[in-house]
Structure formats: structure tokens, C-alpha cells
CSV table of C-alpha atoms in Angstrom, one decimal:
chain,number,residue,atom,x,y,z
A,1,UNK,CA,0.0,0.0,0.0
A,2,UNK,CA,3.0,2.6,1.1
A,3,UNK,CA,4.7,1.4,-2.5
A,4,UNK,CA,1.3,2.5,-4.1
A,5,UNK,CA,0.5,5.3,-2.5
A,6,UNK,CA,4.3,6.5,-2.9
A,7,UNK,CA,4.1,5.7,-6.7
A,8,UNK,CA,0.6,8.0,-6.9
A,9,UNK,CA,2.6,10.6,-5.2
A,10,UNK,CA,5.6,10.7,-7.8
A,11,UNK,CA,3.2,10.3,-10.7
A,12,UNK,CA,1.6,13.3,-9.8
A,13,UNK,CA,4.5,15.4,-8.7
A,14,UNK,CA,6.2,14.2,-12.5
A,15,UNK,CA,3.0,15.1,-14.0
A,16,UNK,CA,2.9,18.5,-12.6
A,17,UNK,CA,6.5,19.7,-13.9
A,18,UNK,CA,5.6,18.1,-17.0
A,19,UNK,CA,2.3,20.1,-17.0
A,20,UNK,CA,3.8,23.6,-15.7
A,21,UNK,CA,7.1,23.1,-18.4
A,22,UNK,CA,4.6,23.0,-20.9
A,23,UNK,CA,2.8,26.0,-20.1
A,24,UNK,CA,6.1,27.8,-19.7
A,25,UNK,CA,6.7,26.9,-23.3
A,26,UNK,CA,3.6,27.5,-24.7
A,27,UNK,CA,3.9,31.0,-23.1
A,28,UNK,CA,7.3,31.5,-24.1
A,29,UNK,CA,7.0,30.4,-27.8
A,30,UNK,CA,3.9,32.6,-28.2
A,31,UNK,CA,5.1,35.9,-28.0
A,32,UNK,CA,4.5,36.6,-31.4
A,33,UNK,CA,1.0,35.9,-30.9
A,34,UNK,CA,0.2,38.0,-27.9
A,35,UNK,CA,1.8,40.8,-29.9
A,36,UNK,CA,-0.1,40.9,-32.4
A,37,UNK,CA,-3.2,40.2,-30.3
A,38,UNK,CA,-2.3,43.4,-28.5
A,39,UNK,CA,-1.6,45.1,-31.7
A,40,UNK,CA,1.7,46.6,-30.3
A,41,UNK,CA,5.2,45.8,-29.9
A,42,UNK,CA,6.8,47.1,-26.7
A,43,UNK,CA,10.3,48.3,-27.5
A,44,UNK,CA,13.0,49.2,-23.9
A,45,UNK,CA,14.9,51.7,-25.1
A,46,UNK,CA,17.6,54.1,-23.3
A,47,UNK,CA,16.4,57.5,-23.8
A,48,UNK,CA,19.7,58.9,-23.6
A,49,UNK,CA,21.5,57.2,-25.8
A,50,UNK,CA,22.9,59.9,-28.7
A,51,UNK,CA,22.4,58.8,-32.0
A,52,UNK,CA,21.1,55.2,-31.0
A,53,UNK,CA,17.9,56.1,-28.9
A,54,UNK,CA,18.1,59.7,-28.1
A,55,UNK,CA,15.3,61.7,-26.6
A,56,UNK,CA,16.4,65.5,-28.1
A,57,UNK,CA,16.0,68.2,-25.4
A,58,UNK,CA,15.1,71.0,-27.6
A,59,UNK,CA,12.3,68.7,-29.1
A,60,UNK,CA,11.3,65.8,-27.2
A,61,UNK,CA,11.0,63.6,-29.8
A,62,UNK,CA,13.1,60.2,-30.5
A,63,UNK,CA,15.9,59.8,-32.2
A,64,UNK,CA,17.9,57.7,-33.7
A,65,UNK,CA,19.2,54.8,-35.8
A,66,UNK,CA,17.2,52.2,-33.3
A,67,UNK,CA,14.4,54.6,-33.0
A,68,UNK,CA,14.2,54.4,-36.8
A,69,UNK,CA,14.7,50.1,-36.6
A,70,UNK,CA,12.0,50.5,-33.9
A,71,UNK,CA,9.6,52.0,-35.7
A,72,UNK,CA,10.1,49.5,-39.1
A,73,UNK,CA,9.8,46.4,-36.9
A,74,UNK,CA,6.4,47.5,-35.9
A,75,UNK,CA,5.5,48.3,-39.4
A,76,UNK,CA,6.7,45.0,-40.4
A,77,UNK,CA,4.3,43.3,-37.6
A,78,UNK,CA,1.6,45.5,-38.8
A,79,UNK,CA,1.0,47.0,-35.2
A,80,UNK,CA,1.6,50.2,-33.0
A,81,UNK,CA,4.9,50.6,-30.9
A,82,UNK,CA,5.3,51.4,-27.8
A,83,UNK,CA,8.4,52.7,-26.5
A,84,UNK,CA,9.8,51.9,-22.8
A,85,UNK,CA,12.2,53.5,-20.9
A,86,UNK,CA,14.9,51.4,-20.0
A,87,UNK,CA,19.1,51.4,-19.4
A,88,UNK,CA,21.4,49.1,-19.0
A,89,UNK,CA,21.4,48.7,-15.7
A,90,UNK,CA,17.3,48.0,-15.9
A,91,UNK,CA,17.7,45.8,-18.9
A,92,UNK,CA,17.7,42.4,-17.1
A,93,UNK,CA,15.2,43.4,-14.9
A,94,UNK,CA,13.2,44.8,-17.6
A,95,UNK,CA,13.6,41.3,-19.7
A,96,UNK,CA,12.5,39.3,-17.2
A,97,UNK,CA,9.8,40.8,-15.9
A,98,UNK,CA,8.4,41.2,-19.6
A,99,UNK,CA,8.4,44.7,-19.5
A,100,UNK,CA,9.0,44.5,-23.0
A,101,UNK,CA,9.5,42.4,-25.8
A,102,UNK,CA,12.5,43.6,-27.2
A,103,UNK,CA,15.3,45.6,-26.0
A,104,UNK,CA,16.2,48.1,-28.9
A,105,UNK,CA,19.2,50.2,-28.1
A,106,UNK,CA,22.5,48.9,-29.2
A,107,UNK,CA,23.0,46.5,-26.5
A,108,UNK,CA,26.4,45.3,-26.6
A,109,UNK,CA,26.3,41.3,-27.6
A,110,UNK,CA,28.6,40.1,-23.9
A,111,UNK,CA,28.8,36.4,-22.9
A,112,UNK,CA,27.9,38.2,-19.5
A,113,UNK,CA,24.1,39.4,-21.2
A,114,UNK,CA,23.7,35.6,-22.5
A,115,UNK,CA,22.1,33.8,-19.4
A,116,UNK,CA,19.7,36.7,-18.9
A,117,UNK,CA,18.4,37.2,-22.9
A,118,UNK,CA,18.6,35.9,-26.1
A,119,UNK,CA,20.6,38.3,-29.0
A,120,UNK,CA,20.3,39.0,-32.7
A,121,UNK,CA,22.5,38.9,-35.2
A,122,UNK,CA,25.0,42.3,-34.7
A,123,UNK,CA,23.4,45.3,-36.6
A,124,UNK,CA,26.1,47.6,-35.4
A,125,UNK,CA,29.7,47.2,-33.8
A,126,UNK,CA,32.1,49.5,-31.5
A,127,UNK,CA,35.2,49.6,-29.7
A,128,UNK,CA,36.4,52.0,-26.8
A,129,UNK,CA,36.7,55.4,-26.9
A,130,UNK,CA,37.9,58.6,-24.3
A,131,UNK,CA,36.4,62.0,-24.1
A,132,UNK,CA,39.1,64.2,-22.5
A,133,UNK,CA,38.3,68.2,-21.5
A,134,UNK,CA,40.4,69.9,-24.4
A,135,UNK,CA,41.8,72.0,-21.6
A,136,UNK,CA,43.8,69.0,-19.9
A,137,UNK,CA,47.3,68.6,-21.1
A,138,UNK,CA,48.2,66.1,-19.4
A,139,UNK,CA,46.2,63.5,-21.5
A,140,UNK,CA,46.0,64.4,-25.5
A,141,UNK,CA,47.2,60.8,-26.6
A,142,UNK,CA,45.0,57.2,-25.8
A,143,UNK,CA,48.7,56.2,-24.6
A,144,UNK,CA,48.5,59.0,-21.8
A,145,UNK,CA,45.3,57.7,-19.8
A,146,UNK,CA,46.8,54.7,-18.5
A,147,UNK,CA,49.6,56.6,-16.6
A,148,UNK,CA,49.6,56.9,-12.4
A,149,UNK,CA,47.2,59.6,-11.0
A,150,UNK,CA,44.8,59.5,-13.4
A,151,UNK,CA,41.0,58.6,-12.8
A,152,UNK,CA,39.0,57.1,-15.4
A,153,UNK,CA,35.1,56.8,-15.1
A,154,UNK,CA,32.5,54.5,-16.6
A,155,UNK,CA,29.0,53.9,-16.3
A,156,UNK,CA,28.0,51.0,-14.0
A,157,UNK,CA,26.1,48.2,-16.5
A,158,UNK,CA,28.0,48.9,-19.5
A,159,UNK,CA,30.7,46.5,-21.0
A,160,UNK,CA,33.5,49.5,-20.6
A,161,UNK,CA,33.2,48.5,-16.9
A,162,UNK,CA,34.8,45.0,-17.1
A,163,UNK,CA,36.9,45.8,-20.1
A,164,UNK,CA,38.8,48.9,-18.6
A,165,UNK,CA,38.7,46.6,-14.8
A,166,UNK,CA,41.3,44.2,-16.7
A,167,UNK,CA,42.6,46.9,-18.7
A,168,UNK,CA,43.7,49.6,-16.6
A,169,UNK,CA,46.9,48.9,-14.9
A,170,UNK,CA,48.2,52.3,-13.4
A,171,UNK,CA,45.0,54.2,-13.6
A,172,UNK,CA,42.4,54.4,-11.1
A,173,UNK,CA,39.1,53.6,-12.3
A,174,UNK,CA,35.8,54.7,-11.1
A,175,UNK,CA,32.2,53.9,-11.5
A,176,UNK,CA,29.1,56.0,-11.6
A,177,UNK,CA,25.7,55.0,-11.8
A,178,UNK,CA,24.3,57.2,-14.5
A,179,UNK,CA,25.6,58.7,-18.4
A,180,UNK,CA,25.5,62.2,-16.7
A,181,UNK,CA,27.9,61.5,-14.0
A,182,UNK,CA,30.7,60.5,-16.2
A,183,UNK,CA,30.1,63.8,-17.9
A,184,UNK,CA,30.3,65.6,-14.3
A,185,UNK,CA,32.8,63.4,-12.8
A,186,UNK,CA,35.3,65.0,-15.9
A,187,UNK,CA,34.0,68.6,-15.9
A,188,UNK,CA,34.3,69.2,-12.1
A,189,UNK,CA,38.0,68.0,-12.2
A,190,UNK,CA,37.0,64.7,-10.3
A,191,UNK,CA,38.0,62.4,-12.9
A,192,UNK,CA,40.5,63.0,-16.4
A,193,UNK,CA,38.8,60.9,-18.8
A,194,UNK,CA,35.3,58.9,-19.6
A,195,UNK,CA,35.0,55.5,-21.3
A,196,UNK,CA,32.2,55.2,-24.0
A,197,UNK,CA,31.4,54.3,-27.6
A,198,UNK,CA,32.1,55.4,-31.2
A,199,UNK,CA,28.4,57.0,-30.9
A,200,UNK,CA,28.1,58.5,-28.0
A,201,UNK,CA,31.9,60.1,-28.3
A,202,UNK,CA,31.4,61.3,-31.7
A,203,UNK,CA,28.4,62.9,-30.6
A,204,UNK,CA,29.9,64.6,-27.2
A,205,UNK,CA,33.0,65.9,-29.3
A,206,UNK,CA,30.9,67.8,-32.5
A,207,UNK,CA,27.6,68.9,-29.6
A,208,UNK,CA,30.3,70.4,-26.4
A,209,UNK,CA,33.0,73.3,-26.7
A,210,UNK,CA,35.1,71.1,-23.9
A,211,UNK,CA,35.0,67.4,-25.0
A,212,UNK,CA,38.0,65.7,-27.2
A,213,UNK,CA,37.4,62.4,-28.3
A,214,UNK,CA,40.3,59.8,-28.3
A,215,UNK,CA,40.8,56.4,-30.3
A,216,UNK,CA,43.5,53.5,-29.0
A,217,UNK,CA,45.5,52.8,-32.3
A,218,UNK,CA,44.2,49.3,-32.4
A,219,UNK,CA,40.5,49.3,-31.5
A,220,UNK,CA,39.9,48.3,-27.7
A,221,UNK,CA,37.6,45.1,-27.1
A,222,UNK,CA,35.3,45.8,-30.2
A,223,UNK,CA,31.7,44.8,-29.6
A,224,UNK,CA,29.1,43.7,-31.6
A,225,UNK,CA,26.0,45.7,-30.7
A,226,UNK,CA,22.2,43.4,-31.3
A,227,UNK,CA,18.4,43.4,-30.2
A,228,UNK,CA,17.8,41.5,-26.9
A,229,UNK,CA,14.6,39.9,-26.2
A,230,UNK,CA,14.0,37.6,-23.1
A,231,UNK,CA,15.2,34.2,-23.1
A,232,UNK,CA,13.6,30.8,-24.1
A,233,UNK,CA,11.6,32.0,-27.0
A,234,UNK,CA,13.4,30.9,-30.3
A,235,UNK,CA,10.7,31.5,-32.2
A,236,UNK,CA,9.9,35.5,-31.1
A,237,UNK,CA,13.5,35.6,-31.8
A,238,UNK,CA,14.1,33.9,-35.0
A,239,UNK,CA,11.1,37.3,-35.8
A,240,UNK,CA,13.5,39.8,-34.8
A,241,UNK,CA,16.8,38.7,-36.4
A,242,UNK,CA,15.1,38.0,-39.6
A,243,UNK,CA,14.2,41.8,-39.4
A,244,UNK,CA,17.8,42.9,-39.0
A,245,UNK,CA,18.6,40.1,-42.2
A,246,UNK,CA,15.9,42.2,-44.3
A,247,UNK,CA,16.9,45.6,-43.1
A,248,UNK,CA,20.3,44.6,-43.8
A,249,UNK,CA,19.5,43.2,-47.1
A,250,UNK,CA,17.5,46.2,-48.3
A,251,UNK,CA,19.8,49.4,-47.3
A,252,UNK,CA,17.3,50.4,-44.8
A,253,UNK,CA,19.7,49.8,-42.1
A,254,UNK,CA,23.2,51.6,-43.7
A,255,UNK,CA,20.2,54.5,-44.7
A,256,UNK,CA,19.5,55.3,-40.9
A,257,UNK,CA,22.9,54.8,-40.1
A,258,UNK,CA,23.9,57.8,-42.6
A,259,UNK,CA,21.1,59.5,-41.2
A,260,UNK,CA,23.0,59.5,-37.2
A,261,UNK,CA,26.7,59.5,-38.3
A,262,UNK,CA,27.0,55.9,-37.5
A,263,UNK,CA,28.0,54.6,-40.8
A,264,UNK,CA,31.6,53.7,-39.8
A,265,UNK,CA,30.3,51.0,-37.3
A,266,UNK,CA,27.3,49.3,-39.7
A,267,UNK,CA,27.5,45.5,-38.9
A,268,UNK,CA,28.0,43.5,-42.4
């Protein structure tokens, strides 16, 4: 009787997993669905992200090359877009917790990201750059940063945080929370230099009277940038990477980067 009523016990237990795995799937693999049954596609996005997801202050309007992508994929689906303010701090978070279905601002393609979300194809790719105040002499090279004394800052969630961790060997580096307090940390005299990307350096060098941007002769841990979308859903994602294939395919994509100034950084 023990052996029976032990064997009822397991069955059902096994059953239940079984059960509750299948509904996870089901859920998972229907993402697709529920978008279109909602007619909108919710897009995370980092509002202050020049050139890539930019909220103008002077306008308030997006944008953008991934504002632009954004705004095709939801054509492409045939229903309304919804933007959501995210970062890449939030960007896990915002995955999981299906605050959106796809994250949509040049999110750097890290083995760190993969156990959290599920990545395109690369539709863009940067290395490393500096922005230096023109009015510090002590740094006008790449090869001057790295020296004793100096302070380097990054933002907290991006992939210039572990890169410059193994790369800085005489510098002190530092780590703010938000975009802005690089920016501060360099004007107040805290900090000499700021880590970021092609995009965001071109952008803070040709829109600030103080800002010099720097380039390491050989480009520093270059990064293939991609759409994230939560994880387990092959088929939502097989959706979105064949959307970068077409916008690849049909000049759509090099058009926007043109557009932003991005063209030196186009994924092939």
C-alpha cells in the first residue's frame, strides 16, 4: 500500500513539472501571438543614448538609428509601438519581468548578457573610446590615460566597466551610476577621462566646446551591438533577427545609419 501510495505521489508530482514546463513553453514560444493580439510591440529603449535612442531636449522627440529600426519592426508586424524606458542597468530586470519584448538600443552582444536574454544577429559594432576636457594637457594621446594619478570613469552596466577593470593597470578607475555622471565626474576635475562608444563620443565631441574624443591605435575590445529579447523564446527571436537580415538586405539599415553618423560602425 506505502509502495502505491508512494508511486501516486511521484506520478503526480512528475506530471505537474511536465504540465507547468509545458505551459512555460507554450507562453514562451507565443510571443508573437500575444503581440499581435495586443496590436503593439513594446520596445526598452535608453532615452539617452545619442544617435542610438536619443530623446532631443530641444524637441522631445526620439531619435535615432534604433528609433528608426523600432519604428520598421512594428511596421513589419503590422501594429503600433510602444516605447519603454529602460538602461542598461534596468535591462535584465526589464527582460524578465516582460516589460518589454525587445530591447532596442544597441546593446552590446557580452557572454555576461547571454544567461539573462537571447541576442540577434549584430546590426552595429564599436570599440572604446575617451572623451578628454580639451583644456587638460596632461592626456591628448589614448597612450596618456593609462599613466599613475589618473582617474577614469565608466558607467555601472555597461561593458566598458569590465573591459577597462582588466585593462587599466596604473590608472584608477571609477564607477558611476548614470551617463551624466561621467560627464560631471570629468568637468568638475574629479575624474581625467570617460569610457564610451564610437556614438556617444562622436556625438559629445561635435555637440560640447570642452569634449576631445580619443581612439587606442588598435580598436579596444570591439563589440558587436544586437536586439535582446527575453530568453527561451526561439521562435519571437528567430522574428526579430530575420528583421535585421531584411533591413540589412534592403539598405534600410546603412540608410539610418547615414542619417545619425553611425556609418563607420554598420555591422556587415
Amino acid at each position: 500500500m506505502q509502495y502505491i501510495l508512494f508511486s501516486r505521489q511521484f506520478l503526480n508530482a512528475f506530471f505537474l513539472c511536465l504540465l507547468m514546463s509545458f505551459s512555460l513553453s507554450a507562453s514562451a514560444a507565443d510571443r508573437l501571438s500575444q503581440v499581435q493580439a495586443a496590436g503593439e510591440v513594446r520596445v526598452c529603449i535608453w532615452p539617452d543614448y545619442f544617435s542610438i535612442t536619443y530623446r532631443n531636449p530641444r524637441t522631445q522627440q526620439l531619435e535615432g538609428i534604433d528609433i528608426d529600426m523600432a519604428r520598421a519592426f512594428a511596421d513589419s508586424l503590422k501594429v503600433k509601438l510602444r516605447f519603454v524606458n529602460s538602461s542598461f542597468a534596468k535591462l535584465v530586470e526589464n527582460l524578465n519581468t516582460d516589460q518589454c519584448d525587445v530591447a532596442m538600443h544597441g546593446v552590446g552582444i557580452r557572454d555576461s548578457r547571454k544567461p539573462h536574454m537571447d541576442f540577434t544577429q549584430p546590426h552595429l559594432s564599436s570599440g572604446i573610446y575617451a572623451i578628454v576636457d580639451k583644456n587638460n594637457d596632461l592626456i591628448t594621446r589614448w597612450e596618456e590615460i593609462d599613466q599613475p594619478g589618473n582617474v577614469v570613469v565608466v558607467q555601472k552596466g555597461t561593458y566598458m566597466e569590465p573591459v577597462m577593470r582588466e585593462y587599466l593597470k596604473r590608472a584608477e578607475l571609477s564607477v558611476v551610476n548614470t551617463f551624466k555622471a561621467r560627464e560631471q565626474e570629468v568637468q568638475s576635475g574629479r575624474a581625467d577621462v570617460f569610457m564610451t562608444d564610437y556614438p556617444y563620443g562622436k556625438r559629445m565631441a561635435s555637440l560640447t566646446n570642452w569634449a576631445r574624443l580619443l581612439a587606442p591605435a588598435t580598436p579596444l575590445a570591439p563589440t558587436p551591438y544586437g536586439y535582446a529579447v527575453p530568453k527561451g523564446d526561439p521562435a519571437w527571436l528567430k522574428t526579430v533577427d530575420n528583421f535585421v537580415t531584411q533591413v540589412k538586405k534592403d539598405g534600410r539599415l546603412r540608410q539610418a545609419a547615414q542619417r545619425h553618423g553611425l556609418t563607420p560602425i554598420v555591422a556587415k
